[in-house]
Short mmCIF file of C-alpha atoms in Angstrom, two decimals:
data_model
loop_
_atom_site.label_atom_id
_atom_site.label_comp_id
_atom_site.label_asym_id
_atom_site.label_seq_id
_atom_site.Cartn_x
_atom_site.Cartn_y
_atom_site.Cartn_z
CA MET A 290 -9.82 -1.59 6.16
CA ALA A 291 -9.65 -4.76 4.05
CA ALA A 292 -10.67 -2.93 0.87
CA ALA A 293 -8.02 -0.25 1.45
CA ARG A 294 -5.36 -2.90 2.15
CA ASP A 295 -6.24 -4.98 -0.91
CA ALA A 296 -6.32 -1.93 -3.19
CA ALA A 297 -2.90 -0.76 -1.93
CA PHE A 298 -1.40 -4.22 -2.41
CA ASN A 299 -2.84 -4.30 -5.94
CA GLU A 300 -1.27 -0.91 -6.81
CA VAL A 301 2.14 -2.17 -5.69
CA ARG A 302 1.62 -5.32 -7.75
CA LEU A 303 0.66 -3.27 -10.84
CA LEU A 304 3.74 -1.09 -10.33
CA GLY A 305 5.92 -4.20 -10.32
CA GLY A 306 6.71 -4.21 -6.61
CA ARG A 307 7.30 -7.43 -4.67
CA HIS A 308 7.60 -8.60 -1.07
CA VAL A 309 4.96 -6.18 0.22
CA VAL A 310 4.57 -5.55 3.95
CA LEU A 311 1.92 -3.23 5.38
CA SER A 312 2.67 -1.90 8.85
CA THR A 313 0.02 -0.36 11.11
CA ASN A 314 -0.87 -0.42 14.78
CA VAL A 315 -4.12 -2.27 14.09
CA PRO A 316 -4.32 -5.50 16.13
CA LEU A 317 -4.30 -8.57 13.89
CA ARG A 318 -5.84 -12.00 14.14
CA GLN A 319 -3.61 -15.08 13.90
CA ASP A 320 -4.24 -15.22 10.13
CA GLY A 321 -2.73 -11.73 9.77
CA LYS A 322 -6.00 -9.93 9.03
CA PRO A 323 -7.38 -7.16 11.25
CA TYR A 324 -10.27 -7.81 13.59
CA ALA A 325 -13.56 -6.78 12.00
CA ASN A 326 -14.53 -4.59 14.94
CA PHE A 327 -11.14 -3.22 16.00
CA PRO A 328 -11.49 -0.08 18.13
CA ARG A 329 -10.24 3.28 16.90
CA ILE A 330 -6.51 3.38 17.64
CA GLU A 331 -4.49 6.32 18.89
CA ASP A 332 -1.84 6.19 16.14
CA PRO A 333 -3.49 5.69 12.72
CA ALA A 334 -0.22 5.84 10.75
CA ALA A 335 0.46 3.31 8.01
CA ALA A 336 3.64 2.34 6.18
CA MET A 337 4.00 0.10 3.16
CA TYR A 338 7.35 -1.57 2.46
CA PHE A 339 8.15 -3.36 -0.79
CA THR A 340 10.91 -4.14 -3.24
CA TYR A 341 10.92 -2.23 -6.53
CA LYS A 342 13.62 -2.95 -9.10
CA ASP A 343 15.77 -4.60 -6.39
CA LYS A 344 15.53 -1.57 -4.09
CA GLN A 345 13.68 -1.46 -0.79
CA MET A 346 10.94 1.19 -0.80
CA CYS A 347 8.82 2.66 1.96
CA PHE A 348 5.70 4.80 1.67
CA ALA A 349 4.32 6.14 4.94
CA CYS A 350 1.37 8.33 5.84
CA ASP A 351 0.00 9.64 9.13
CA ARG A 352 -1.95 12.66 7.89
CA TRP A 353 -5.44 11.23 8.31
CA THR A 354 -7.29 10.17 11.48
CA ARG A 355 -8.20 6.67 10.26
CA VAL A 356 -5.76 3.91 9.34
CA GLU A 357 -7.71 3.02 6.20
CA ASP A 358 -7.53 6.65 4.99
CA ASN A 359 -3.74 6.64 5.42
CA ILE A 360 -3.55 3.35 3.49
CA GLN A 361 -5.71 4.89 0.75
CA ALA A 362 -3.35 7.90 0.60
CA ILE A 363 -0.43 5.54 0.08
CA ARG A 364 -2.40 3.71 -2.63
CA LYS A 365 -3.22 6.95 -4.44
CA THR A 366 0.42 8.04 -4.31
CA ILE A 367 1.55 4.77 -5.87
CA GLU A 368 -1.24 5.04 -8.44
CA ALA A 369 -0.01 8.53 -9.40
CA LEU A 370 3.56 7.27 -9.73
CA ARG A 371 2.33 4.46 -11.98
CA GLY A 372 0.73 7.16 -14.12
CA ILE A 373 4.09 8.88 -14.47
CA ALA A 374 5.52 5.62 -15.78
CA ARG A 375 2.58 5.11 -18.19
CA TRP A 376 2.85 8.65 -19.55
CA GLY A 377 6.39 8.02 -20.72
CA THR A 378 8.37 10.04 -18.24
CA GLY A 379 10.25 7.14 -16.65
CA ASP A 380 13.25 9.29 -15.72
CA MET A 381 10.95 11.34 -13.51
CA LEU A 382 9.65 8.14 -11.93
CA GLN A 383 13.15 7.04 -10.95
CA ALA A 384 13.87 10.50 -9.54
CA ALA A 385 10.62 10.42 -7.56
CA PHE A 386 11.44 7.02 -6.10
CA THR A 387 14.78 8.13 -4.68
CA GLY A 388 12.89 9.83 -1.86
CA PHE A 389 11.03 6.64 -0.98
CA THR A 390 14.03 4.37 -0.64
CA ALA A 391 13.70 2.57 2.67
CA LEU A 392 16.41 3.22 5.21
CA PRO A 393 18.30 0.10 6.20
CA ALA A 394 17.30 -1.35 9.53
CA PRO A 395 19.76 -0.44 12.24
CA ILE A 396 22.06 -3.27 13.25
CA VAL A 397 21.88 -3.58 17.00
CA ALA A 398 24.67 -5.47 18.71
CA GLY A 399 23.49 -8.95 19.63
CA MET A 400 20.28 -8.65 17.58
CA LYS A 401 20.07 -10.54 14.31
CA ARG A 402 17.59 -10.16 11.47
CA HIS A 403 15.16 -12.94 10.60
CA TRP A 404 16.36 -15.24 7.83
CA ARG A 405 13.47 -14.19 5.55
CA GLU A 406 14.61 -10.58 5.67
CA VAL A 407 18.29 -11.43 5.13
CA LEU A 408 17.56 -13.78 2.21
CA GLN A 409 14.81 -11.49 0.83
CA TYR A 410 12.57 -14.54 0.81
CA GLY A 411 9.09 -13.04 1.14
CA ASP A 412 5.98 -14.60 2.58
CA GLY A 413 5.91 -17.95 0.79
CA ARG A 414 6.18 -21.36 2.39
CA PRO A 415 9.83 -22.26 3.02
CA ASP A 416 11.34 -24.40 0.27
CA ALA A 417 14.92 -25.68 0.39
CA ALA A 418 15.63 -25.13 -3.31
CA ILE A 419 14.34 -21.55 -3.24
CA ILE A 420 16.24 -20.83 -0.02
CA ARG A 421 19.46 -22.06 -1.62
CA GLY A 422 18.75 -20.00 -4.76
CA CYS A 423 18.20 -16.83 -2.71
CA TYR A 424 21.36 -17.54 -0.76
CA GLN A 425 23.49 -18.12 -3.88
CA ARG A 426 22.20 -14.98 -5.59
CA LEU A 427 22.93 -12.79 -2.56
CA ALA A 428 26.20 -14.53 -1.69
CA SER A 429 27.54 -13.79 -5.17
CA LEU A 430 27.05 -10.08 -4.38
CA ALA A 431 28.09 -10.09 -0.72
CA HIS A 432 31.23 -12.25 -0.94
CA PRO A 433 34.24 -10.43 0.55
CA ASP A 434 36.25 -10.98 -2.63
CA ARG A 435 33.74 -8.88 -4.60
CA ALA A 436 33.53 -5.09 -4.67
CA GLY A 437 31.04 -4.02 -2.04
CA GLY A 438 31.10 -7.40 -0.30
CA SER A 439 32.05 -7.96 3.31
CA THR A 440 32.79 -10.76 5.73
CA GLU A 441 30.02 -9.48 8.03
CA ARG A 442 27.39 -9.62 5.27
CA MET A 443 28.58 -13.06 4.18
CA ALA A 444 28.44 -14.35 7.76
CA GLU A 445 24.89 -12.99 8.09
CA LEU A 446 23.88 -14.76 4.86
CA ASN A 447 25.45 -18.04 6.00
CA GLN A 448 23.61 -17.84 9.32
CA ALA A 449 20.31 -16.97 7.61
CA ARG A 450 20.65 -19.93 5.23
CA ASP A 451 21.39 -22.27 8.14
CA ASP A 452 18.43 -20.91 10.14
CA ALA A 453 16.09 -21.29 7.18
CA LEU A 454 17.13 -24.86 6.45
CA LYS A 455 16.90 -25.69 10.16
CA GLU A 456 13.33 -24.36 10.18
CA LEU A 457 12.47 -26.74 7.35
CA SER A 458 13.63 -29.82 9.26
#
């Protein structure tokens, strides 16, 4: 399991992806790693989310009966796509990636997203300067006075920034 996970994360890194999240139904220890002797689970599906060229991507697989085999299938798919890029057919790579664009999370009334997700912060330790930088970058795009901006998105960014800075103190 660990070897499959590490290899998949490495493929995303080599591709140029960032903010990688691996989602499975495997129970995890407090440090985020799976238990060494986890029992076979009923749903072995795996999904890998990451950011590639400022777009959210999702690769998912549930074809195989073991979680690690589904993770390996995702890794091999990303490896093949990296080959497309190396072989000089980058237009094909962009076309291939359109099918893997992650769907936006549904906005449920009364349910807000975590500040890390809103600010696209990643897994690092919270840092006030980085939080402010993330906020400013996204606020410049989401401001209601800009094309594509909205008051709802700006309000969400403001709340996320406040929550992040509150967590620091």
